[in-house]
Amino acid sequence: MRFILWLAALALSAALARGITPPDATAGHGAEALAVFLAYSVGHDPSYFAEDATFHVMAEEEPVVGREAIAETLDHFYNDAFSAAVGVSRNLLVSGNVVVLEAIFHGINTSDFMGMPATGRQVSVPMMMIYEIEGGLIQRLRLYMDFATMLRQLGHLE
Amino acid sequence: MRRRSSCTPLYALLLLLAALLPLAPARSVIADEARTGTSFGALEVVLAFLEAHDPSYVAEDAVWQHMWQPEPLHGREAVAAMLRDFYEDGFADSHFEVHKLVADGNKVVGEGVLYGTHTGDFMGMPATGRSIELPIIAIFVVEDGSITEGRLYYDVGTMLAQLGMMEEP
């Protein structure tokens, strides 16, 4: 009887110890979020966003709300304002339902951007994006970058 | 019945001891992780740094960059001077409210909002008395219990606009 109780106590304490294990991107923990993120990253397909998703460029007051509006924003950025637009990954972190991408955005400004005419200049702007993924879809995306850096490279700011 | 009842305190004591004993090695494992810099240890180091802005958590040869600046800071002393300029001189009442922490291996990302009042000289600008509320995300690399790299992403125009140094976007 004592032996059984001892075993039960060991199992309980082991479970308690597991409970304070750190967050990590181990297999099955973050794997689904990573799969969704990677599939989305191939072509920035807006169907990977939830219908009521939000995309917040943190330099702006308000986020873009809804898949349709996000699709327009991404299309303008990747296919209109900048050509040859690519993000070169510097770091990718995955934990639970969150994916964080640190990257450098490269592109050539070939059309109006932020109300300013095209300059034909190339930009290389460091940025960081945090994706919250639930139910196989991106629910929230937040983008951090310094717009002054981009405007300087475009020649709009000294 | 009487016999069973007399044994209950003994079983309870055994349970308690058995439950507590394995936790002691578990704690030392965490301490080891903190030293070797796996996720949990890295998280602990970054949390402690964010709470106290203590440069002793920064490696002596750390590379630190506010991404709007063209060049990084090199070394603990340079980081310590930057922290003093901001948290002690420029924005004495400031604090960083952490909204999300993501740890993966020896890298930790902290996302949050920096609140403060411009109470002293900062980057050559005299105090304005204005408040800032600046969304920031930062990535830290932790090795051997110290932060060896830090990169901070935010929109400097947002901060300057809040300080009245440039027009609101």
CSV table of C-alpha atoms in Angstrom, one decimal:
chain,number,residue,atom,x,y,z
A,1,MET,CA,0.0,0.0,0.0
A,2,ARG,CA,2.8,2.4,1.0
A,3,PHE,CA,4.6,1.5,-2.3
A,4,ILE,CA,1.5,2.3,-4.3
A,5,LEU,CA,1.1,5.6,-2.5
A,6,TRP,CA,4.8,6.4,-3.1
A,7,LEU,CA,4.4,5.7,-6.8
A,8,ALA,CA,1.3,7.9,-7.0
A,9,ALA,CA,3.2,10.7,-5.2
A,10,LEU,CA,6.1,10.3,-7.6
A,11,ALA,CA,3.8,10.5,-10.6
A,12,LEU,CA,2.1,13.6,-9.1
A,13,SER,CA,5.3,15.4,-8.4
A,14,ALA,CA,6.6,14.5,-11.9
A,15,ALA,CA,3.5,16.0,-13.4
A,16,LEU,CA,4.0,19.1,-11.2
A,17,ALA,CA,7.5,19.4,-12.4
A,18,ARG,CA,6.3,19.1,-16.1
A,19,GLY,CA,3.9,21.9,-15.4
A,20,ILE,CA,6.7,24.3,-14.9
A,21,THR,CA,8.5,23.3,-18.1
A,22,PRO,CA,9.3,26.3,-20.2
A,23,PRO,CA,7.4,27.3,-23.4
A,24,ASP,CA,9.1,25.9,-26.4
A,25,ALA,CA,8.6,25.1,-30.0
A,26,THR,CA,8.8,21.4,-29.6
A,27,ALA,CA,7.1,19.0,-32.0
A,28,GLY,CA,3.3,19.2,-31.7
A,29,HIS,CA,3.6,22.5,-29.8
A,30,GLY,CA,3.6,25.2,-32.3
A,31,ALA,CA,3.8,22.8,-35.3
A,32,GLU,CA,0.4,23.7,-36.6
A,33,ALA,CA,1.1,27.5,-36.3
A,34,LEU,CA,4.4,27.0,-38.1
A,35,ALA,CA,2.7,25.0,-40.9
A,36,VAL,CA,0.1,27.7,-41.4
A,37,PHE,CA,2.7,30.4,-41.4
A,38,LEU,CA,4.9,28.6,-43.9
A,39,ALA,CA,2.0,27.9,-46.3
A,40,TYR,CA,1.0,31.6,-46.1
A,41,SER,CA,4.5,32.9,-46.6
A,42,VAL,CA,4.8,31.2,-50.0
A,43,GLY,CA,2.5,33.6,-51.8
A,44,HIS,CA,1.0,35.8,-49.1
A,45,ASP,CA,-2.3,34.2,-49.9
A,46,PRO,CA,-5.0,36.1,-47.9
A,47,SER,CA,-7.1,33.0,-47.6
A,48,TYR,CA,-4.9,32.1,-44.7
A,49,PHE,CA,-6.3,35.0,-42.7
A,50,ALA,CA,-9.5,34.6,-40.7
A,51,GLU,CA,-12.5,36.4,-42.0
A,52,ASP,CA,-12.4,38.9,-39.1
A,53,ALA,CA,-8.6,38.9,-38.7
A,54,THR,CA,-6.7,42.1,-37.9
A,55,PHE,CA,-3.4,43.4,-39.4
A,56,HIS,CA,-1.9,46.2,-37.3
A,57,VAL,CA,1.0,48.2,-38.7
A,58,MET,CA,2.1,49.5,-35.2
A,59,ALA,CA,3.1,52.9,-36.5
A,60,GLU,CA,-0.6,53.4,-37.4
A,61,GLU,CA,-3.3,54.2,-34.9
A,62,GLU,CA,-5.8,51.6,-36.1
A,63,PRO,CA,-5.4,48.0,-37.5
A,64,VAL,CA,-6.8,46.9,-40.8
A,65,VAL,CA,-9.8,44.7,-40.0
A,66,GLY,CA,-11.1,41.8,-42.1
A,67,ARG,CA,-9.7,39.4,-44.7
A,68,GLU,CA,-10.8,41.5,-47.6
A,69,ALA,CA,-9.2,44.7,-46.3
A,70,ILE,CA,-6.0,42.9,-45.4
A,71,ALA,CA,-5.9,41.3,-48.9
A,72,GLU,CA,-6.0,44.8,-50.5
A,73,THR,CA,-3.3,46.1,-48.2
A,74,LEU,CA,-1.0,43.2,-48.9
A,75,ASP,CA,-1.7,43.4,-52.6
A,76,HIS,CA,-0.8,47.1,-52.7
A,77,PHE,CA,2.4,46.5,-50.7
A,78,TYR,CA,3.7,43.4,-52.5
A,79,ASN,CA,2.3,43.8,-56.1
A,80,ASP,CA,1.8,47.5,-56.5
A,81,ALA,CA,3.9,49.9,-54.4
A,82,PHE,CA,7.0,47.6,-54.5
A,83,SER,CA,8.2,45.3,-57.2
A,84,ALA,CA,10.7,42.4,-56.6
A,85,ALA,CA,9.5,42.5,-53.0
A,86,VAL,CA,10.9,39.9,-50.8
A,87,GLY,CA,11.4,39.4,-47.1
A,88,VAL,CA,14.7,37.8,-46.1
A,89,SER,CA,14.3,36.0,-42.8
A,90,ARG,CA,16.7,36.7,-40.0
A,91,ASN,CA,15.0,34.8,-37.2
A,92,LEU,CA,11.9,32.7,-36.9
A,93,LEU,CA,10.5,31.9,-33.4
A,94,VAL,CA,7.6,29.5,-32.8
A,95,SER,CA,5.8,28.9,-29.5
A,96,GLY,CA,2.3,27.6,-29.1
A,97,ASN,CA,0.0,29.5,-31.5
A,98,VAL,CA,2.5,32.4,-32.0
A,99,VAL,CA,5.0,32.8,-34.8
A,100,VAL,CA,7.5,35.7,-34.8
A,101,LEU,CA,9.4,36.6,-37.9
A,102,GLU,CA,12.4,39.0,-37.9
A,103,ALA,CA,13.2,39.9,-41.5
A,104,ILE,CA,14.6,42.4,-43.8
A,105,PHE,CA,12.2,43.6,-46.5
A,106,HIS,CA,13.7,44.3,-49.9
A,107,GLY,CA,11.8,45.9,-52.7
A,108,ILE,CA,11.9,48.6,-55.5
A,109,ASN,CA,9.4,51.4,-55.1
A,110,THR,CA,7.5,51.3,-58.4
A,111,SER,CA,4.2,53.0,-57.5
A,112,ASP,CA,2.6,55.4,-55.0
A,113,PHE,CA,3.3,54.6,-51.4
A,114,MET,CA,1.8,56.4,-48.4
A,115,GLY,CA,0.6,59.1,-50.8
A,116,MET,CA,4.0,59.7,-52.2
A,117,PRO,CA,4.9,59.1,-55.9
A,118,ALA,CA,7.2,56.2,-57.0
A,119,THR,CA,10.9,56.9,-56.7
A,120,GLY,CA,12.3,53.8,-58.4
A,121,ARG,CA,14.6,53.4,-55.4
A,122,GLN,CA,15.4,50.2,-53.7
A,123,VAL,CA,14.7,49.8,-50.0
A,124,SER,CA,16.0,47.3,-47.4
A,125,VAL,CA,14.1,47.8,-44.2
A,126,PRO,CA,14.3,45.6,-41.1
A,127,MET,CA,11.0,44.6,-39.6
A,128,MET,CA,9.4,42.2,-37.2
A,129,MET,CA,6.0,40.5,-37.5
A,130,ILE,CA,4.1,38.6,-34.9
A,131,TYR,CA,1.4,36.2,-36.1
A,132,GLU,CA,-1.3,34.7,-33.8
A,133,ILE,CA,-2.7,31.6,-35.4
A,134,GLU,CA,-5.8,29.7,-34.3
A,135,GLY,CA,-8.0,27.2,-36.0
A,136,GLY,CA,-5.6,26.9,-38.9
A,137,LEU,CA,-5.9,30.7,-39.7
A,138,ILE,CA,-4.0,33.8,-38.9
A,139,GLN,CA,-6.2,35.8,-36.5
A,140,ARG,CA,-3.9,38.7,-35.7
A,141,LEU,CA,-0.8,40.0,-37.3
A,142,ARG,CA,1.2,42.9,-36.0
A,143,LEU,CA,4.1,44.6,-37.9
A,144,TYR,CA,6.8,46.7,-36.3
A,145,MET,CA,9.1,48.8,-38.4
A,146,ASP,CA,10.5,52.3,-38.5
A,147,PHE,CA,8.8,54.2,-41.3
A,148,ALA,CA,11.4,57.0,-41.1
A,149,THR,CA,14.0,54.4,-42.2
A,150,MET,CA,12.0,53.5,-45.3
A,151,LEU,CA,11.1,57.2,-46.1
A,152,ARG,CA,14.9,58.0,-45.8
A,153,GLN,CA,15.8,55.2,-48.2
A,154,LEU,CA,13.1,56.4,-50.6
A,155,GLY,CA,14.6,59.9,-50.5
A,156,HIS,CA,11.5,61.5,-48.9
A,157,LEU,CA,13.2,62.3,-45.7
A,158,GLU,CA,16.7,63.5,-44.9
B,1,MET,CA,-11.0,1.2,11.5
B,2,ARG,CA,-8.9,2.4,14.4
B,3,ARG,CA,-5.8,0.9,12.8
B,4,ARG,CA,-6.4,2.6,9.4
B,5,SER,CA,-7.1,5.9,11.0
B,6,SER,CA,-3.8,5.8,12.9
B,7,CYS,CA,-1.8,5.3,9.7
B,8,THR,CA,-3.4,8.2,7.8
B,9,PRO,CA,-0.9,10.9,9.2
B,10,LEU,CA,2.0,8.7,8.2
B,11,TYR,CA,0.7,8.2,4.6
B,12,ALA,CA,0.1,12.0,4.4
B,13,LEU,CA,3.6,12.7,5.6
B,14,LEU,CA,5.0,10.2,3.1
B,15,LEU,CA,2.9,11.7,0.3
B,16,LEU,CA,4.2,15.2,1.2
B,17,LEU,CA,7.8,14.1,1.3
B,18,ALA,CA,7.5,12.2,-1.9
B,19,ALA,CA,5.9,15.2,-3.6
B,20,LEU,CA,8.5,17.6,-2.4
B,21,LEU,CA,11.7,15.6,-2.9
B,22,PRO,CA,11.6,15.4,-6.7
B,23,LEU,CA,10.9,19.1,-6.9
B,24,ALA,CA,14.3,19.9,-5.5
B,25,PRO,CA,16.2,18.4,-8.4
B,26,ALA,CA,13.6,20.0,-10.8
B,27,ARG,CA,14.6,23.4,-9.4
B,28,SER,CA,18.3,22.7,-10.0
B,29,VAL,CA,17.5,21.6,-13.5
B,30,ILE,CA,15.9,25.0,-14.1
B,31,ALA,CA,18.9,26.7,-12.6
B,32,ASP,CA,21.1,24.7,-15.0
B,33,GLU,CA,18.9,25.7,-17.9
B,34,ALA,CA,19.3,29.4,-16.9
B,35,ARG,CA,23.0,28.9,-17.1
B,36,THR,CA,23.1,27.1,-20.4
B,37,GLY,CA,20.5,29.3,-22.0
B,38,THR,CA,17.7,27.0,-23.2
B,39,SER,CA,14.2,28.5,-23.5
B,40,PHE,CA,13.3,28.7,-19.9
B,41,GLY,CA,16.6,30.0,-18.7
B,42,ALA,CA,16.7,32.6,-21.6
B,43,LEU,CA,13.1,33.7,-20.6
B,44,GLU,CA,14.2,34.1,-17.0
B,45,VAL,CA,17.2,36.3,-18.0
B,46,VAL,CA,15.1,38.5,-20.3
B,47,LEU,CA,12.3,38.9,-17.8
B,48,ALA,CA,14.7,39.9,-15.1
B,49,PHE,CA,16.4,42.4,-17.5
B,50,LEU,CA,13.0,43.9,-18.6
B,51,GLU,CA,11.9,44.3,-15.0
B,52,ALA,CA,15.0,46.0,-13.7
B,53,HIS,CA,16.8,47.4,-16.9
B,54,ASP,CA,19.9,46.1,-15.1
B,55,PRO,CA,22.9,46.1,-17.5
B,56,SER,CA,24.5,43.3,-15.5
B,57,TYR,CA,22.2,40.9,-17.5
B,58,VAL,CA,23.9,42.2,-20.7
B,59,ALA,CA,27.1,40.4,-21.9
B,60,GLU,CA,30.3,42.4,-21.8
B,61,ASP,CA,30.6,42.2,-25.6
B,62,ALA,CA,26.9,42.4,-26.4
B,63,VAL,CA,25.7,44.0,-29.7
B,64,TRP,CA,22.5,46.1,-29.2
B,65,GLN,CA,20.6,48.0,-31.8
B,66,HIS,CA,17.6,50.3,-32.0
B,67,MET,CA,16.7,49.4,-35.5
B,68,TRP,CA,16.1,52.9,-36.7
B,69,GLN,CA,19.7,53.8,-35.9
B,70,PRO,CA,22.2,52.9,-38.6
B,71,GLU,CA,24.8,51.4,-36.2
B,72,PRO,CA,24.5,49.1,-33.2
B,73,LEU,CA,25.9,49.8,-29.7
B,74,HIS,CA,28.8,47.6,-28.7
B,75,GLY,CA,29.4,46.3,-25.2
B,76,ARG,CA,27.7,46.4,-21.8
B,77,GLU,CA,29.0,49.8,-21.0
B,78,ALA,CA,27.4,51.4,-24.0
B,79,VAL,CA,24.1,49.6,-23.3
B,80,ALA,CA,24.3,50.7,-19.7
B,81,ALA,CA,24.8,54.4,-20.8
B,82,MET,CA,21.9,54.1,-23.1
B,83,LEU,CA,19.7,52.7,-20.3
B,84,ARG,CA,20.8,55.5,-18.0
B,85,ASP,CA,20.1,58.1,-20.6
B,86,PHE,CA,16.6,56.8,-21.1
B,87,TYR,CA,15.3,55.4,-17.8
B,88,GLU,CA,17.2,57.8,-15.3
B,89,ASP,CA,17.6,61.0,-17.3
B,90,GLY,CA,15.1,61.4,-20.2
B,91,PHE,CA,12.1,59.4,-18.9
B,92,ALA,CA,12.5,59.0,-15.2
B,93,ASP,CA,9.0,57.5,-14.6
B,94,SER,CA,9.0,55.2,-17.5
B,95,HIS,CA,8.1,51.5,-17.5
B,96,PHE,CA,7.8,48.8,-20.1
B,97,GLU,CA,4.5,46.9,-20.0
B,98,VAL,CA,5.1,43.4,-21.4
B,99,HIS,CA,2.2,42.1,-23.5
B,100,LYS,CA,3.7,39.0,-25.0
B,101,LEU,CA,6.8,36.9,-24.5
B,102,VAL,CA,7.9,34.2,-26.9
B,103,ALA,CA,10.8,32.0,-26.2
B,104,ASP,CA,12.3,29.5,-28.7
B,105,GLY,CA,15.7,28.0,-27.8
B,106,ASN,CA,18.0,30.7,-26.6
B,107,LYS,CA,16.0,33.5,-28.3
B,108,VAL,CA,13.3,35.5,-26.6
B,109,VAL,CA,10.9,38.1,-28.1
B,110,GLY,CA,9.3,40.6,-25.9
B,111,GLU,CA,6.4,42.7,-27.2
B,112,GLY,CA,4.8,45.5,-25.2
B,113,VAL,CA,4.3,49.2,-24.7
B,114,LEU,CA,6.8,51.7,-23.3
B,115,TYR,CA,5.1,54.4,-21.2
B,116,GLY,CA,6.9,57.4,-19.9
B,117,THR,CA,7.1,61.2,-19.4
B,118,HIS,CA,9.8,63.2,-21.0
B,119,THR,CA,11.3,64.8,-17.8
B,120,GLY,CA,14.9,65.4,-18.8
B,121,ASP,CA,17.4,65.8,-21.7
B,122,PHE,CA,17.1,63.0,-24.2
B,123,MET,CA,19.0,62.7,-27.5
B,124,GLY,CA,19.9,66.4,-27.2
B,125,MET,CA,16.2,67.4,-26.7
B,126,PRO,CA,15.3,69.3,-23.5
B,127,ALA,CA,12.4,68.0,-21.4
B,128,THR,CA,9.0,68.6,-22.9
B,129,GLY,CA,6.9,67.2,-20.1
B,130,ARG,CA,5.0,65.2,-22.7
B,131,SER,CA,4.0,61.5,-22.3
B,132,ILE,CA,4.9,58.7,-24.7
B,133,GLU,CA,3.1,55.4,-25.3
B,134,LEU,CA,5.3,53.5,-27.7
B,135,PRO,CA,4.6,50.0,-29.0
B,136,ILE,CA,7.9,48.1,-29.1
B,137,ILE,CA,9.0,44.6,-30.0
B,138,ALA,CA,12.5,43.3,-29.2
B,139,ILE,CA,14.4,40.2,-29.8
B,140,PHE,CA,17.1,39.0,-27.4
B,141,VAL,CA,19.7,36.3,-27.8
B,142,VAL,CA,20.8,34.7,-24.5
B,143,GLU,CA,24.1,32.8,-24.0
B,144,ASP,CA,25.5,31.6,-20.8
B,145,GLY,CA,23.0,33.5,-18.7
B,146,SER,CA,23.6,36.9,-20.4
B,147,ILE,CA,22.0,38.8,-23.3
B,148,THR,CA,24.5,38.8,-26.1
B,149,GLU,CA,22.3,40.5,-28.7
B,150,GLY,CA,19.3,42.9,-28.5
B,151,ARG,CA,17.4,44.4,-31.4
B,152,LEU,CA,14.5,46.8,-30.7
B,153,TYR,CA,11.9,47.6,-33.4
B,154,TYR,CA,9.6,50.6,-33.1
B,155,ASP,CA,8.6,53.6,-35.1
B,156,VAL,CA,10.8,56.5,-34.0
B,157,GLY,CA,8.4,58.9,-35.8
B,158,THR,CA,5.6,57.8,-33.4
B,159,MET,CA,7.8,58.8,-30.4
B,160,LEU,CA,8.9,62.1,-31.9
B,161,ALA,CA,5.3,63.0,-32.8
B,162,GLN,CA,4.2,62.3,-29.3
B,163,LEU,CA,7.0,64.5,-28.0
B,164,GLY,CA,5.8,67.3,-30.3
B,165,MET,CA,9.1,67.1,-32.3
B,166,MET,CA,7.3,66.3,-35.6
B,167,GLU,CA,3.8,66.4,-37.1
B,168,GLU,CA,1.4,63.6,-36.2
B,169,PRO,CA,1.3,61.1,-39.1
